PDB file of C-alpha atoms in Angstrom:
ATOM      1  CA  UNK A   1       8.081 320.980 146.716  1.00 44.00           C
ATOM      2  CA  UNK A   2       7.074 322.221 149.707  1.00 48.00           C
ATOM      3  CA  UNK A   3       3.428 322.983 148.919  1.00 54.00           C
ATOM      4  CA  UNK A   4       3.243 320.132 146.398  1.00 61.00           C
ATOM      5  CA  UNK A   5       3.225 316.740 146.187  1.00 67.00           C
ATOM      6  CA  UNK A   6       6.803 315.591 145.882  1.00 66.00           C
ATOM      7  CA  UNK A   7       5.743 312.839 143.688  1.00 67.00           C
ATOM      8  CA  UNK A   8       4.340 315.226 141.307  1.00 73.00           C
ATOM      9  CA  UNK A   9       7.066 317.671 140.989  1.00 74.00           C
ATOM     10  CA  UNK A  10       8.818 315.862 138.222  1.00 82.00           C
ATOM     11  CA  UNK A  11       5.351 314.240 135.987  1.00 87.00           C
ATOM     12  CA  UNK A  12       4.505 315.492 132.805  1.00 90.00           C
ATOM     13  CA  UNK A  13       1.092 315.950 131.329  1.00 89.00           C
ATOM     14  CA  UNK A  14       1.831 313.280 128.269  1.00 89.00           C
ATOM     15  CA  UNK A  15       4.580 310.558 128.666  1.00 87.00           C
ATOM     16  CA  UNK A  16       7.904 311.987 127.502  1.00 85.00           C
ATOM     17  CA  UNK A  17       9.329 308.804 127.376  1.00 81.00           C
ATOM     18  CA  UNK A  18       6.714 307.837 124.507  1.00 80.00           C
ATOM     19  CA  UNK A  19       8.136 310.765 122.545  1.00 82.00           C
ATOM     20  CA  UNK A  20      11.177 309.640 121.116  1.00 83.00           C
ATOM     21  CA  UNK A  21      11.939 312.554 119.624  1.00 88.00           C
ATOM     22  CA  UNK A  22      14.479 312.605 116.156  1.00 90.00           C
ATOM     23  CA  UNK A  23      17.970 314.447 116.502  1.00 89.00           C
ATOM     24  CA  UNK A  24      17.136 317.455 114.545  1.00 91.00           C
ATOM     25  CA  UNK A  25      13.999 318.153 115.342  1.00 94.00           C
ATOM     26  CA  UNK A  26      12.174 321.097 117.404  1.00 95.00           C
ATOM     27  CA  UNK A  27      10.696 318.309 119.758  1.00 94.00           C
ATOM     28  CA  UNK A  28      14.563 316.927 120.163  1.00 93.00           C
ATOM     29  CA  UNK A  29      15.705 320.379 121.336  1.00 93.00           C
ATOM     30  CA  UNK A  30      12.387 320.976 123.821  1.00 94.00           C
ATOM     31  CA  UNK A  31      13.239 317.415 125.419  1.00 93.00           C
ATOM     32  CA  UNK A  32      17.033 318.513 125.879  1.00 92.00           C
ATOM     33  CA  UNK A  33      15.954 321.547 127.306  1.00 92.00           C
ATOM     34  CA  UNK A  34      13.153 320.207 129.837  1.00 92.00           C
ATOM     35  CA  UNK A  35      15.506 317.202 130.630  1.00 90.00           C
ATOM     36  CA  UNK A  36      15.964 316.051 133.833  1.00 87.00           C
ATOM     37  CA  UNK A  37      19.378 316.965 135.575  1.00 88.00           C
ATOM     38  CA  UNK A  38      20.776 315.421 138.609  1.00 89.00           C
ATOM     39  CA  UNK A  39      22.990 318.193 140.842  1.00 88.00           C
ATOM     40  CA  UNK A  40      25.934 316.857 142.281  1.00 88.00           C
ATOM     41  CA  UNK A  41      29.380 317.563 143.516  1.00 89.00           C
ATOM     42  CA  UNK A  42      29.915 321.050 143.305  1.00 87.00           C
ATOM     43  CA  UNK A  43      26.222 321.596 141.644  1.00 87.00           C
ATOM     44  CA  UNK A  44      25.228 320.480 145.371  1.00 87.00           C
ATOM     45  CA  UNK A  45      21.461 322.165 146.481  1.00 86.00           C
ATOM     46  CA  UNK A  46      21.726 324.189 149.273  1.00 86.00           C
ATOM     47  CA  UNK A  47      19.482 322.154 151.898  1.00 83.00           C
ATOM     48  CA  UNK A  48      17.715 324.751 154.673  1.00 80.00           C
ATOM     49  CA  UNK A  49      15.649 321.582 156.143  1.00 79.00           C
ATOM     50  CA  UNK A  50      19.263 319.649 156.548  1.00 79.00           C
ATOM     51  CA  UNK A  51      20.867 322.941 157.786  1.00 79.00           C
ATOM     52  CA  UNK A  52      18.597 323.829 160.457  1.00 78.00           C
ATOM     53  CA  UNK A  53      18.495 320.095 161.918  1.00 76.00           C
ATOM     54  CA  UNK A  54      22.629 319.800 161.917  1.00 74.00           C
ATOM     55  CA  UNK A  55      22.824 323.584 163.523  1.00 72.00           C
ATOM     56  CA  UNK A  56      19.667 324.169 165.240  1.00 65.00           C
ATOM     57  CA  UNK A  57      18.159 327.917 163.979  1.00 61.00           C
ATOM     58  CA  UNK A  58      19.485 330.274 161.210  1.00 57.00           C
ATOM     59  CA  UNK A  59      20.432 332.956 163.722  1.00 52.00           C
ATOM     60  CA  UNK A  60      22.965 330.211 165.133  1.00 53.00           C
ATOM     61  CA  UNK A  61      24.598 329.759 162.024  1.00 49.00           C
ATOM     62  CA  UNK A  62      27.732 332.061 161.928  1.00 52.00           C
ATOM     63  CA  UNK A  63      29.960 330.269 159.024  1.00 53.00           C
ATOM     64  CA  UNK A  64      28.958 328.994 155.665  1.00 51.00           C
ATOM     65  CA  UNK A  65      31.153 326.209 156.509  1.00 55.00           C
ATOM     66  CA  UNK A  66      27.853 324.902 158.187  1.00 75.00           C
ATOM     67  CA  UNK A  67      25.784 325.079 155.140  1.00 84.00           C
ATOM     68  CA  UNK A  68      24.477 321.499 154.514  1.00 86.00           C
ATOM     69  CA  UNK A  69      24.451 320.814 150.536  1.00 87.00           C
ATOM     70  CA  UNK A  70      22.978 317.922 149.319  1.00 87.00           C
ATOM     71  CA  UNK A  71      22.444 315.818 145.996  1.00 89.00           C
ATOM     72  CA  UNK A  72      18.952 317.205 144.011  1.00 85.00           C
ATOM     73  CA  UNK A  73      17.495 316.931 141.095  1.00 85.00           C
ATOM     74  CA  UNK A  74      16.375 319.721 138.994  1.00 86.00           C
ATOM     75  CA  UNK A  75      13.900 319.976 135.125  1.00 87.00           C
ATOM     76  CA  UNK A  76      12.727 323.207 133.776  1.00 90.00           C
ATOM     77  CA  UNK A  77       9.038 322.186 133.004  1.00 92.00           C
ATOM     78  CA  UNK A  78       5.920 324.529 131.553  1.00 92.00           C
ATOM     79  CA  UNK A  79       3.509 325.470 134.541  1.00 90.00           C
ATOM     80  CA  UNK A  80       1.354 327.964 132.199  1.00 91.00           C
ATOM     81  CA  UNK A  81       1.054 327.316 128.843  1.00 91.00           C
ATOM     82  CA  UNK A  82       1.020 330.814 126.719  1.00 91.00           C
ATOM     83  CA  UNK A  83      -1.277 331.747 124.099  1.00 91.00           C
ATOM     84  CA  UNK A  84       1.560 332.318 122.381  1.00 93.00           C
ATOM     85  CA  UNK A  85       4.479 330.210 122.165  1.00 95.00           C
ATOM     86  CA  UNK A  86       7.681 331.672 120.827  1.00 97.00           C
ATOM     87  CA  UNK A  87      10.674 329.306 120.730  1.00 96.00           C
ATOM     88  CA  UNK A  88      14.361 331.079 120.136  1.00 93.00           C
ATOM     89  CA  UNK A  89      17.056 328.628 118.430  1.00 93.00           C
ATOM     90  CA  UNK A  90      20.184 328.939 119.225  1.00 87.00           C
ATOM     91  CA  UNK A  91      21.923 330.036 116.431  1.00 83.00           C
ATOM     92  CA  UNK A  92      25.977 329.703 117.799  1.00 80.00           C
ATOM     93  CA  UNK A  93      28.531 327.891 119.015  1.00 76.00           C
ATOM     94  CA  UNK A  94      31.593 328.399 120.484  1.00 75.00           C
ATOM     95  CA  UNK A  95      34.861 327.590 118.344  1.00 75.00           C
ATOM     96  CA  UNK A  96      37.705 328.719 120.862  1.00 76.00           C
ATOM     97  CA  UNK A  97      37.587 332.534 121.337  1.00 78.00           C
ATOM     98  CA  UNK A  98      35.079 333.059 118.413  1.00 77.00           C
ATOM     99  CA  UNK A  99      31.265 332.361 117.683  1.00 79.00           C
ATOM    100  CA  UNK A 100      30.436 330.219 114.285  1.00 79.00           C
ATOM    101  CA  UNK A 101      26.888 330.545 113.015  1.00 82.00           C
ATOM    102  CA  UNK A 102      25.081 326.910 113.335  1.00 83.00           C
ATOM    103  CA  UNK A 103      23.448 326.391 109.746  1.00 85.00           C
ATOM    104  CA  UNK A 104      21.858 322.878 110.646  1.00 87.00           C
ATOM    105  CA  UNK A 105      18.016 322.608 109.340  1.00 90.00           C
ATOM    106  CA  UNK A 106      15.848 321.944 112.359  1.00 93.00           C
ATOM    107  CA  UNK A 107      13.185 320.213 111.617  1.00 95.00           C
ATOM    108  CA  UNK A 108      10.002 321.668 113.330  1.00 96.00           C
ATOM    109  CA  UNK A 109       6.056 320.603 112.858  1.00 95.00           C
ATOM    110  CA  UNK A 110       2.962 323.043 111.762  1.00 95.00           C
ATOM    111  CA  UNK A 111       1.252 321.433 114.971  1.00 95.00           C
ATOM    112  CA  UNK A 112       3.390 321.033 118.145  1.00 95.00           C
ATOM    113  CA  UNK A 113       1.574 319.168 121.515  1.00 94.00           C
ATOM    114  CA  UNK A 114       3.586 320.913 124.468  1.00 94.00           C
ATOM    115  CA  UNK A 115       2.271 318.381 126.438  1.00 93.00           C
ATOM    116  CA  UNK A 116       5.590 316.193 126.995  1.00 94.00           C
ATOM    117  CA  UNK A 117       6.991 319.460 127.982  1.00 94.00           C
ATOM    118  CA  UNK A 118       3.912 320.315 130.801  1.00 93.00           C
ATOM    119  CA  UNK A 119       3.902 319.855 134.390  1.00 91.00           C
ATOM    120  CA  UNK A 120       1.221 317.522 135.171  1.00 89.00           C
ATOM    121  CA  UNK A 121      -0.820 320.558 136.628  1.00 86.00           C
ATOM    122  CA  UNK A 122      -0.402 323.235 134.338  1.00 87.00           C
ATOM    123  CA  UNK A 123      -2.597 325.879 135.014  1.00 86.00           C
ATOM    124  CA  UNK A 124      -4.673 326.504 131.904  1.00 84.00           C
ATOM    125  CA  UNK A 125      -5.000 323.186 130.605  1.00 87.00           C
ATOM    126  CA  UNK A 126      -8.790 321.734 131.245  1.00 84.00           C
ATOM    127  CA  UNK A 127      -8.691 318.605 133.559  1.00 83.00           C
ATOM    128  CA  UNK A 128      -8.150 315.452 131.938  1.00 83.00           C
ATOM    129  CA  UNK A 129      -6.508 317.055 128.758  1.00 85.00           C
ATOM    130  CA  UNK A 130      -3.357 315.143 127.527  1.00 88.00           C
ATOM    131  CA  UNK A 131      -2.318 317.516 124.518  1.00 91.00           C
ATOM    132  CA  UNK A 132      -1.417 321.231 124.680  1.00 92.00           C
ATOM    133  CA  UNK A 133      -1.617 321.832 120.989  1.00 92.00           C
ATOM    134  CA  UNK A 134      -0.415 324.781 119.021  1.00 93.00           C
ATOM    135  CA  UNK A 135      -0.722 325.865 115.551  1.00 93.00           C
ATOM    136  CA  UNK A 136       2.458 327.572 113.425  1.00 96.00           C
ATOM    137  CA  UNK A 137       1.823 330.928 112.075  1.00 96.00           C
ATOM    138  CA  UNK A 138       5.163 332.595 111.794  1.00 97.00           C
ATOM    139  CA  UNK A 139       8.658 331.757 111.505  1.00 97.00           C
ATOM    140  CA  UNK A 140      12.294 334.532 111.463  1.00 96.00           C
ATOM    141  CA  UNK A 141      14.868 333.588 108.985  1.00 94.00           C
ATOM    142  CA  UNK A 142      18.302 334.523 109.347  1.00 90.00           C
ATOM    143  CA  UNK A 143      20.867 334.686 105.814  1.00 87.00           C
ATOM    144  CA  UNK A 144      24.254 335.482 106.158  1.00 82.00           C
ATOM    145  CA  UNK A 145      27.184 335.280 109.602  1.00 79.00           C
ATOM    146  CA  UNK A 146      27.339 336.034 112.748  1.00 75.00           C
ATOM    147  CA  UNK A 147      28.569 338.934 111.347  1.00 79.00           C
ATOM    148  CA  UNK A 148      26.293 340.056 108.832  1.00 81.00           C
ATOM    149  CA  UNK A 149      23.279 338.438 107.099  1.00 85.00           C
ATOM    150  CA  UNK A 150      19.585 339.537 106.047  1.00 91.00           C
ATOM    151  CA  UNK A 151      16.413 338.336 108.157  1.00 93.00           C
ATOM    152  CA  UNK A 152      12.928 337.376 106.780  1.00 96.00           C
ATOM    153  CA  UNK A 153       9.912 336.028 107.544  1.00 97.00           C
ATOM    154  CA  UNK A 154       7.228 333.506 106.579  1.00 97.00           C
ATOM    155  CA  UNK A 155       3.921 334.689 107.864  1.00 97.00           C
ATOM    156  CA  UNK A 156      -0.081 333.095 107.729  1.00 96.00           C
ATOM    157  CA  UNK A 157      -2.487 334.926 106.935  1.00 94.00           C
ATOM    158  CA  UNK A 158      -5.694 332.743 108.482  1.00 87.00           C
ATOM    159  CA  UNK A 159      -8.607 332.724 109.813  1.00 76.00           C
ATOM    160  CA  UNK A 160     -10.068 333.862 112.856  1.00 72.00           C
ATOM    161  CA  UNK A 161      -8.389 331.562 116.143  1.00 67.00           C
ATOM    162  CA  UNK A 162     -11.268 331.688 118.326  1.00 67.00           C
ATOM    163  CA  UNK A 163      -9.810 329.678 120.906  1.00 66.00           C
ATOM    164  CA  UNK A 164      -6.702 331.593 121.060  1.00 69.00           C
ATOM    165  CA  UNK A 165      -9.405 334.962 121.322  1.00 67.00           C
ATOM    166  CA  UNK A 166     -11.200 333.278 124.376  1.00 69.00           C
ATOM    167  CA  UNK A 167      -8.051 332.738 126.007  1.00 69.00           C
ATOM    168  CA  UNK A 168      -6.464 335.780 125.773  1.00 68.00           C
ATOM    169  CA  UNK A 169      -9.322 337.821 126.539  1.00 66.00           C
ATOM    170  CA  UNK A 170     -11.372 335.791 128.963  1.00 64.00           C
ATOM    171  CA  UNK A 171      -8.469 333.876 130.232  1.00 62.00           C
ATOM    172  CA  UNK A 172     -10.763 331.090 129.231  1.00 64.00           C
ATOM    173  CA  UNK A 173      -8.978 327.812 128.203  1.00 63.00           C
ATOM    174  CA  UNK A 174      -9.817 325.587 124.774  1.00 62.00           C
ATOM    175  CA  UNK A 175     -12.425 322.955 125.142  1.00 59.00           C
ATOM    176  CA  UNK A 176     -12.379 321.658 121.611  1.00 58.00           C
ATOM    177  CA  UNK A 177     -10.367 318.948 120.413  1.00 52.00           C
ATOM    178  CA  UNK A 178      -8.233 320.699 117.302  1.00 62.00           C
ATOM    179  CA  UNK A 179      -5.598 318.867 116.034  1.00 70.00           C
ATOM    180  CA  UNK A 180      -5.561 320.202 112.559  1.00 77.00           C
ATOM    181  CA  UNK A 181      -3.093 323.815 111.279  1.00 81.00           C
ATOM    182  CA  UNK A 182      -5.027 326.985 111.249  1.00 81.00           C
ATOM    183  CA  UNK A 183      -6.176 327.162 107.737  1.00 87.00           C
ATOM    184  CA  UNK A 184      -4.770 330.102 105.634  1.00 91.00           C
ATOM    185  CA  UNK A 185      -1.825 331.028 103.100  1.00 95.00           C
ATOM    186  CA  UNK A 186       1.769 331.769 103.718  1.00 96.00           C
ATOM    187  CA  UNK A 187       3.541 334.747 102.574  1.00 97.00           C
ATOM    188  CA  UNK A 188       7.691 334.910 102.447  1.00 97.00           C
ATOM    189  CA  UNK A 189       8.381 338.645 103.410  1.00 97.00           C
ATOM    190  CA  UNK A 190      11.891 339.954 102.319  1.00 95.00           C
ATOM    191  CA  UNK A 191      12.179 343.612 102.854  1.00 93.00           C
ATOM    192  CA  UNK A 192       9.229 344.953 100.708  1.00 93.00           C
ATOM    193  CA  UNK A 193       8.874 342.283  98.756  1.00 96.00           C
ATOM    194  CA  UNK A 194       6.231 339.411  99.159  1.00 96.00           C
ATOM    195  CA  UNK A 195       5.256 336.520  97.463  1.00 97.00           C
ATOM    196  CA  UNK A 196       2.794 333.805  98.562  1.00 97.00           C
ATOM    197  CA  UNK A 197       4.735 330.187  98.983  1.00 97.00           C
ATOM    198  CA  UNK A 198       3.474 327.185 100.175  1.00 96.00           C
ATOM    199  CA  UNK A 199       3.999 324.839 103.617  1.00 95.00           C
ATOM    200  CA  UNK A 200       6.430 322.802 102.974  1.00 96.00           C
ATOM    201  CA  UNK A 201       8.852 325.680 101.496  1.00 96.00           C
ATOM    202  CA  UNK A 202       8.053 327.044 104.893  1.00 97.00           C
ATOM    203  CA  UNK A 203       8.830 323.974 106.555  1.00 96.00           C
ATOM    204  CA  UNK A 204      11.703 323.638 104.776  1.00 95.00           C
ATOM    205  CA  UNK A 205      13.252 327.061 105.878  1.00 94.00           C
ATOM    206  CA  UNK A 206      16.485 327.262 108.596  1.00 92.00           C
ATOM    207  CA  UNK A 207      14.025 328.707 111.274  1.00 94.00           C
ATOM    208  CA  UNK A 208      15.613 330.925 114.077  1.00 92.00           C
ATOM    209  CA  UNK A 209      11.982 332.279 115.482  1.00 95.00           C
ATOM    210  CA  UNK A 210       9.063 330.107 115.749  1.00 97.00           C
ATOM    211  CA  UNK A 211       5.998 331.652 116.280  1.00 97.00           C
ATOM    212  CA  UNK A 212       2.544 329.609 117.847  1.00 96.00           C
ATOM    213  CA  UNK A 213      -0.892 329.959 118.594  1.00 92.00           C
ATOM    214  CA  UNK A 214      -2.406 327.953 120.632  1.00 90.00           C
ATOM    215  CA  UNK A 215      -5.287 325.013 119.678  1.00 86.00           C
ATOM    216  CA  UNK A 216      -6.168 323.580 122.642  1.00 74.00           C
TER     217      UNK A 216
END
């Protein structure tokens, strides 16, 4: 806030309020996540602007007692979008002393726009872009409890991203408008075994990795 624009410090690339995003869903959990909180009470900032002008210099201050705290707000927001995007789910919950294993299907898209989820000057997103788009290409399934289970995985095999190569190695980032999957055929990998499946068996899965590549 100090280098940047106050007024900026809290806009998004797209309008997240245009989202509406459905309890459920990948895009539900990212808006949760990036929401914005308000700190008060005992969640209080510590304020070094208010602090100096109520006791003068740090040096001077000799008790914490003279700490000025003050009422903030605070959002977790994307500054750099990756050329890979890897979203964790949370996969527990707390049910008194002991963790339960949360089972609920997420629902969760083949093309995601981070944009909702951007600050309004993310770094590697060409000026006047309003999408941040990324394509899925590999998902972690877990069977089983929290105390035992069996992961696999869904994996593409596609073709060549050559946006995602320009931006990895040239730092470079996508020009094109692409607002369409990477093209290719999933695989469902269990151990040793594989066996081609299609996209909506993928989509269907209880996904605790997601795995990304960016579009644009």
């Amino acid at each position: 806030v100090l280098t940047e624009d106050p007024e900026m410090a809290f806009c998004t690339l797209a309008n997240r309020e245009d989202l509406n995003p459905e309890a459920g869903s990948i895009h539900h959990c990212l808006y949760q996540f990036t929401r914005n909180e308000k700190l008060t009470e005992t969640n209080k900032l510590l304020c070094d602007v208010c602090t100096q002008r109520r006791c003068g210099p740090k040096n001077n201050i000799k008790s914490e007692k003279k700490y000025v705290y003050t009422n903030a707000k605070k959002q977790m927001l994307i500054s750099l979008a990756p050329p890979i995007l890897t979203l964790h789910l949370k996969r527990f919950q707390h049910a008194g002393f002991n963790l339960r294993k949360v089972n609920r299907h997420i629902k969760f898209p083949e093309v995601i726009d981070l944009a909702p989820f951007c600050t309004a000057k993310c770094k590697n997103v060409a000026e006047g872009n309003t999408k941040v788009l990324y394509s899925l290409y590999g998902v972690v399934e877990h069977s089983g409890t929290m105390r035992s289970g069996h992961y696999t995985a869904y994996v593409k095999m596609r073709t060549t991203n050559n946006h995602l190569s320009d931006l990895v190695l040239q730092g470079q980032s996508p020009q094109a408008v692409e607002t369409e999957p990477v093209k290719g055929q999933w695989f469902h990998i269990s151990d040793t075994h594989v066996q081609a499946v299609s996209a909506s068996k993928v989509l269907s899965s209880q996904a605790y990795l997601l795995f990304y590549e960016r579009l644009l």
